[in-house]
């Protein structure tokens, strides 16, 4: 028979999968001899079976629960639901990963009309007994029977008013007895039956309620936010109650063994005497700091400090501890690794090494890579946030915090910014034409688009705060205003954006820029010692490149050339090129672009020095470079000296039904090889220039986008390498460059063996590969991905974390096929996933050479890459959470 | 050393890959002892090496040519380029598959100023010698030196005028000597040097010219049209000349051993005395029918008839023969399997069996499946076409021929058709809203879209003529006119469309509807005996279903439900459903649709009887059902009783950047399960109704589109099967239905093992799978696919013929993974490729259970499926061409 229930004595800390974090830790503490109230844990497997069985308990499980209950009665010498000395228990959830406050808890279970009387007798404390009973009735009714808590609170308030009591503690035992009676009456009124008296039945109800709460809405959302799979299930801990509210020699508290905000090695704890745990959290009475305990009960204080140190040393990590003092006796209710800020995570990790408690490698595993983001971007000051009113919430598209005056066009934004104003660019959605405005803005707010929309991608590249897809926002770009919930905001009005939460605030909020501590540098250096994957950056400008190098980038994995095309001084030539009628006209226009492109690359090559730079040839469909509104077309027509109609027809002829699946990528170069020639010339001439004039050994890598068939690559190879080689030969300088491709089309992946014949490197473009493998575009998927996540069809957004099962299978296949043809092929990833820790771990496993991500994610990638190496080395012995 | 050149004695008929069709047949005829002028063949491999070497001959090849030339001199006792008895040769192309007239030929090579004199002496026929020389100079100058032929013709015309000669044959030997002198002068004037005199050098030049002509424009286009890979290359045949123009005892002709138009077993031949082959083809003199040869030279006639019969029996197929009579002696210059019409192909195949010359299986292999299309659709009468002027050419999107008055909206077309007018619907592009108009029209003409555009797909489904993507056409829908090359055509003007060629004609042309002969039925029955693959049809209406059954369909592989949504009586409810604000409102609207949908399915189930019917749940994005033009929105708003602004906002909110990658397919059903419920109810209730009332054992198969993750399928399975099972249980009737999915998203293919857990069948939607695997949409790919084909990047349009290398790899993978999970999984294909013979062969190899195609392609699919079986059985021993 399968074992579904473990007593604390039977568990261990490494059984978190089965017993949940809380259960495993209670077991561990029990077994190292700490004063833990005895109890038992129902496994996560039982939870999953509960769902499989159509949300029902079953006799095997019930039997095991009752058996353990009997054991518990024996151990405590108490009787559950009756007897001389009634056993009261708590029923708490406890998943593998801590989900504080997300699921349900029931305390004081075991009380009923009969046992409450016995408790009065045994404790000689009627007030305590009645207080516990009324709490239990409310909690059970709320959690198990789904009677709104507010109904009970109203009753309690009425009694308090009647009695002239300000706090709950002002009520007497008799008052509380009255409350109990009224609560039971309320229950009967709502449910049409008496409040149940069978404690064993209540216990099973409570277990069911905890199981059920695994899939309540806030738990689901929490899991989505924290990438916790819904398939894990929760364990249930049933533990004999100890009471901090039985009198003044009782109390309860929580403590962190080090400061979770800064990481300083100093205990941070709070407690309340004569209180239950929830009172500390609820904040009705102000708790005391832990050092005050010394004055109240030195013995308990000393014991607690000793146990805390013991726990920290045992777990070799900062602990978050809950304790209760019952009649002067200390009980440990919970310990877990404490949640901490990024700064604290860094400091504790480094100091634990310095204290000789953990190894450098363990320290590297201790810091959550994604958390580093906090350290790299400005945030709003906590005090400012306290009083701020969020007027809308969008997607947290690019972290950071910014305040500024709203502007609705890139042009207006640039204009205002040049005058020294701080600007927030607000758009329905951004397009490459908005680039200048985005550069000048403090932050970007869009009504449409997801976390991988243009606005989001570009903003992250710049390390600039962005809130995207804010659906409550109605943007009227022409009238230069937006409306949220009926309220209008006009050009020049101030708002603030929090790109880490997606919140939009009215007015200006104070921001703080965290400084990078020495601990950061120390830990990153340790990470660099460990990792195998190289970390490059996606950067299109010398400025971005320089920023990325500061963060430790070892090359550019993706330099997009199209953003360069939008700058004011060259867009005219670009448009001339697109609208050219003949090859000759097109070549004339391209000739004008060469000096600009060459200068772009000179700047980037100089910034990157001898690090490799992968330049992707022109990728987006040409219509992206043309205006689409009639008035803009009219204006351009005037500039170009053609009629509106002529230009309009031309613009329309470039329209595409599905631009994502249209005339773009290498398809442009196949039909217009002269564009590829212009870009090749610019890249190679720039490289020669920098090598000649600065003596830098430049390593350009020319990358052909969107290849699905090796013949595309061969066709362009003939053109690109022939030209490059002839320019190099003429220059008399030795220059090594590479020719390769992106793998971002499923066909490219499945025929990678053929493609590798003509590619010296592959760079996985997992944004597009995800779009095409799933068959949905990131711009349109917003409409249903939320539904998919809510209905459990998706566990994660595949644009955020690489879908290893599907997209990853293609990546793996392409890597294998590529290496089969060309064993020394260089493999990298330049999609957004290159900055996502889980995806980086996958890239490590597949054996890529490098990941490439936006400059501000480079440190995250370095750390994640190190952790991937360590996990592999240690066979998953370390855990991040 | 590699052998590049084979004498005719060294070759064989099965060496077509290496020697080309002509070379292999000349070798075969030589070896069976027929009178073939001796010669040799340069291999197709040499042609390919010529291109690999940068379009140059090389010494090894030259040496082998010279060696064979020496052998030829020895065999004929003549000397090449000089001597007492000059050897003259022809140089002709000859690819594996016949490409008549596409490549270059040079005759009389070996003539120069010296040998021409010897020829005068040897033949004692100066006129012949001079005539041959002037022909050679012109041909060599044109083909090898690229001097336009017209320049020479002008000179010839001048001489003829001067001499008062009407025909070339009116010119005397001296006149022709003058022509030769003038031709040489012309050559010198253009080239700046004398006409070359070294015959051996000329020969190598001529070989080069033939190689080069493999990639001339018309050859490339011909190959594209006929799916002949460019990688095959051409062979070159060098053969000693025989002359049909040396006097009245000479002649030349061509003959088919049976009538290539009807297949009747009666020789069809023509010849001219005292003429060269080109004269027969050129049509300057009217040739005589072959029976006249009996009167002129009975001996030769008898010999020819004997040889013809011998050849037909040897090749066991109808032969297309070229022959020459030189001084009363018969020479065979070429034999090949004769090209024939579909009707002739059927008749000859069946009659060869009846004559005991081939087996039924060979007969099945003899008919090109695609050719059957000719028999199933109306065509223009040949005489009508002769005088017709094509005003534009689009893509041949759906075969057939139609004339009618042009109308520009579906509404106008329906209106005119209801009045009895024959109508051609002309649109920029069609959308599902045009369906009624398409049904009423004789043919459809669109300016945009490819062969898999909406117009093309729907028209093919209806067996209706369609010319799509006619780029020369400028359509002004609002002004109800179109313009071609500056000429305006207005509503009501008559045009004619040829859907098999893409030609558009002015006015009305007479059409003929071929009747299906008994031979058709016979051959199809033989095909059915052989094939393993089942053939289903894609049909959305009882009418289409009935048509398909007539053509032999064994079930419906794809019944799209969305077309039903557009019909006038239900589109209002559909729109109400889409625009509903709440679930309740949506359910009310869906309730209105149920009776219609149920009736649709009743009609289809009745038509299909006990054959399986796969019904695909709603697939297209919802905005396709809404109007987009402001005026239409305004009208709908009025009908719906909402303001224009409200409706406009709603319509806009459904806009998608890439509808192909948007909220469609099963994603609709996941977000709106009530739609899937309505459709399930309609399908199951209809099936029960038909079973109850007609006693038909209906086999519905419910198909979920666009599945990429098994969880989508499981989520919907819960909803669909639960509802279906409860309806069936309530009915008290036994009904078997299946639940399955389309595999049309790459992720669906790579995770097919998981998906098969919840799918009883897979249907490969290779249209979408091709789009997503390549990452280009069929609507947008038109812009570059032509370029890709021209530049040799693609050998075939992957939307026409399944890309086995890439898309096919995913199909194979999905089939294998699916069977691994569920060994009895039913596998089919319902993309357009299901009607393409090459793709059908692939489906057979992969082991699918059935293919499904539009009704009019069902016979093609039956035949192709049979051929696939035979090819597999015989290991490729039969060849189609």
mmCIF file with all atom_site columns, C-alpha atoms in Angstrom, chain A residues 330-380:
data_model
loop_
_atom_site.group_PDB
_atom_site.id
_atom_site.type_symbol
_atom_site.label_atom_id
_atom_site.label_alt_id
_atom_site.label_comp_id
_atom_site.label_asym_id
_atom_site.label_entity_id
_atom_site.label_seq_id
_atom_site.pdbx_PDB_ins_code
_atom_site.Cartn_x
_atom_site.Cartn_y
_atom_site.Cartn_z
_atom_site.occupancy
_atom_site.B_iso_or_equiv
_atom_site.pdbx_formal_charge
_atom_site.auth_seq_id
_atom_site.auth_comp_id
_atom_site.auth_asym_id
_atom_site.auth_atom_id
_atom_site.pdbx_PDB_model_num
ATOM 1  C CA . UNK A 1 330 ? 9.796  27.370 23.602  1.00 0.00 ? 330 UNK A CA 1
ATOM 2  C CA . UNK A 1 331 ? 8.390  25.557 20.556  1.00 0.00 ? 331 UNK A CA 1
ATOM 3  C CA . UNK A 1 332 ? 9.709  25.792 17.030  1.00 0.00 ? 332 UNK A CA 1
ATOM 4  C CA . UNK A 1 333 ? 6.857  25.867 14.521  1.00 0.00 ? 333 UNK A CA 1
ATOM 5  C CA . UNK A 1 334 ? 8.691  26.391 11.286  1.00 0.00 ? 334 UNK A CA 1
ATOM 6  C CA . UNK A 1 335 ? 12.053 27.108 9.781   1.00 0.00 ? 335 UNK A CA 1
ATOM 7  C CA . UNK A 1 336 ? 12.875 27.780 6.195   1.00 0.00 ? 336 UNK A CA 1
ATOM 8  C CA . UNK A 1 337 ? 15.509 29.514 4.148   1.00 0.00 ? 337 UNK A CA 1
ATOM 9  C CA . UNK A 1 338 ? 14.553 33.165 4.407   1.00 0.00 ? 338 UNK A CA 1
ATOM 10 C CA . UNK A 1 339 ? 13.404 35.166 1.443   1.00 0.00 ? 339 UNK A CA 1
ATOM 11 C CA . UNK A 1 340 ? 15.718 38.079 0.866   1.00 0.00 ? 340 UNK A CA 1
ATOM 12 C CA . UNK A 1 341 ? 16.401 41.002 -1.404  1.00 0.00 ? 341 UNK A CA 1
ATOM 13 C CA . UNK A 1 342 ? 19.003 40.662 -4.124  1.00 0.00 ? 342 UNK A CA 1
ATOM 14 C CA . UNK A 1 343 ? 21.426 42.730 -2.077  1.00 0.00 ? 343 UNK A CA 1
ATOM 15 C CA . UNK A 1 344 ? 20.919 40.495 0.942   1.00 0.00 ? 344 UNK A CA 1
ATOM 16 C CA . UNK A 1 345 ? 21.231 37.385 -1.186  1.00 0.00 ? 345 UNK A CA 1
ATOM 17 C CA . UNK A 1 346 ? 24.584 38.552 -2.477  1.00 0.00 ? 346 UNK A CA 1
ATOM 18 C CA . UNK A 1 347 ? 25.878 39.605 0.914   1.00 0.00 ? 347 UNK A CA 1
ATOM 19 C CA . UNK A 1 348 ? 24.812 36.481 2.774   1.00 0.00 ? 348 UNK A CA 1
ATOM 20 C CA . UNK A 1 349 ? 26.156 34.228 0.044   1.00 0.00 ? 349 UNK A CA 1
ATOM 21 C CA . UNK A 1 350 ? 29.535 35.942 0.053   1.00 0.00 ? 350 UNK A CA 1
ATOM 22 C CA . UNK A 1 351 ? 29.719 36.159 3.846   1.00 0.00 ? 351 UNK A CA 1
ATOM 23 C CA . UNK A 1 352 ? 28.760 32.521 4.333   1.00 0.00 ? 352 UNK A CA 1
ATOM 24 C CA . UNK A 1 353 ? 31.797 31.706 2.203   1.00 0.00 ? 353 UNK A CA 1
ATOM 25 C CA . UNK A 1 354 ? 33.950 34.078 4.212   1.00 0.00 ? 354 UNK A CA 1
ATOM 26 C CA . UNK A 1 355 ? 32.677 32.456 7.391   1.00 0.00 ? 355 UNK A CA 1
ATOM 27 C CA . UNK A 1 356 ? 33.773 29.131 5.977   1.00 0.00 ? 356 UNK A CA 1
ATOM 28 C CA . UNK A 1 357 ? 30.258 27.730 6.054   1.00 0.00 ? 357 UNK A CA 1
ATOM 29 C CA . UNK A 1 358 ? 29.702 27.141 2.368   1.00 0.00 ? 358 UNK A CA 1
ATOM 30 C CA . UNK A 1 359 ? 31.886 26.829 -0.716  1.00 0.00 ? 359 UNK A CA 1
ATOM 31 C CA . UNK A 1 360 ? 32.130 29.428 -3.463  1.00 0.00 ? 360 UNK A CA 1
ATOM 32 C CA . UNK A 1 361 ? 30.157 27.129 -5.694  1.00 0.00 ? 361 UNK A CA 1
ATOM 33 C CA . UNK A 1 362 ? 27.387 26.892 -3.138  1.00 0.00 ? 362 UNK A CA 1
ATOM 34 C CA . UNK A 1 363 ? 27.388 30.665 -2.894  1.00 0.00 ? 363 UNK A CA 1
ATOM 35 C CA . UNK A 1 364 ? 26.934 30.889 -6.653  1.00 0.00 ? 364 UNK A CA 1
ATOM 36 C CA . UNK A 1 365 ? 23.940 28.591 -6.358  1.00 0.00 ? 365 UNK A CA 1
ATOM 37 C CA . UNK A 1 366 ? 22.439 30.701 -3.559  1.00 0.00 ? 366 UNK A CA 1
ATOM 38 C CA . UNK A 1 367 ? 21.538 33.765 -5.594  1.00 0.00 ? 367 UNK A CA 1
ATOM 39 C CA . UNK A 1 368 ? 18.510 33.653 -7.856  1.00 0.00 ? 368 UNK A CA 1
ATOM 40 C CA . UNK A 1 369 ? 19.791 35.056 -11.171 1.00 0.00 ? 369 UNK A CA 1
ATOM 41 C CA . UNK A 1 370 ? 16.537 36.830 -12.031 1.00 0.00 ? 370 UNK A CA 1
ATOM 42 C CA . UNK A 1 371 ? 16.787 38.682 -8.727  1.00 0.00 ? 371 UNK A CA 1
ATOM 43 C CA . UNK A 1 372 ? 19.884 40.546 -9.893  1.00 0.00 ? 372 UNK A CA 1
ATOM 44 C CA . UNK A 1 373 ? 17.603 42.636 -12.050 1.00 0.00 ? 373 UNK A CA 1
ATOM 45 C CA . UNK A 1 374 ? 16.658 44.560 -8.904  1.00 0.00 ? 374 UNK A CA 1
ATOM 46 C CA . UNK A 1 375 ? 20.228 45.714 -8.571  1.00 0.00 ? 375 UNK A CA 1
ATOM 47 C CA . UNK A 1 376 ? 20.641 46.943 -12.087 1.00 0.00 ? 376 UNK A CA 1
ATOM 48 C CA . UNK A 1 377 ? 17.698 49.273 -12.452 1.00 0.00 ? 377 UNK A CA 1
ATOM 49 C CA . UNK A 1 378 ? 16.295 52.232 -10.543 1.00 0.00 ? 378 UNK A CA 1
ATOM 50 C CA . UNK A 1 379 ? 13.328 51.481 -8.309  1.00 0.00 ? 379 UNK A CA 1
ATOM 51 C CA . UNK A 1 380 ? 10.764 53.686 -6.602  1.00 0.00 ? 380 UNK A CA 1
#
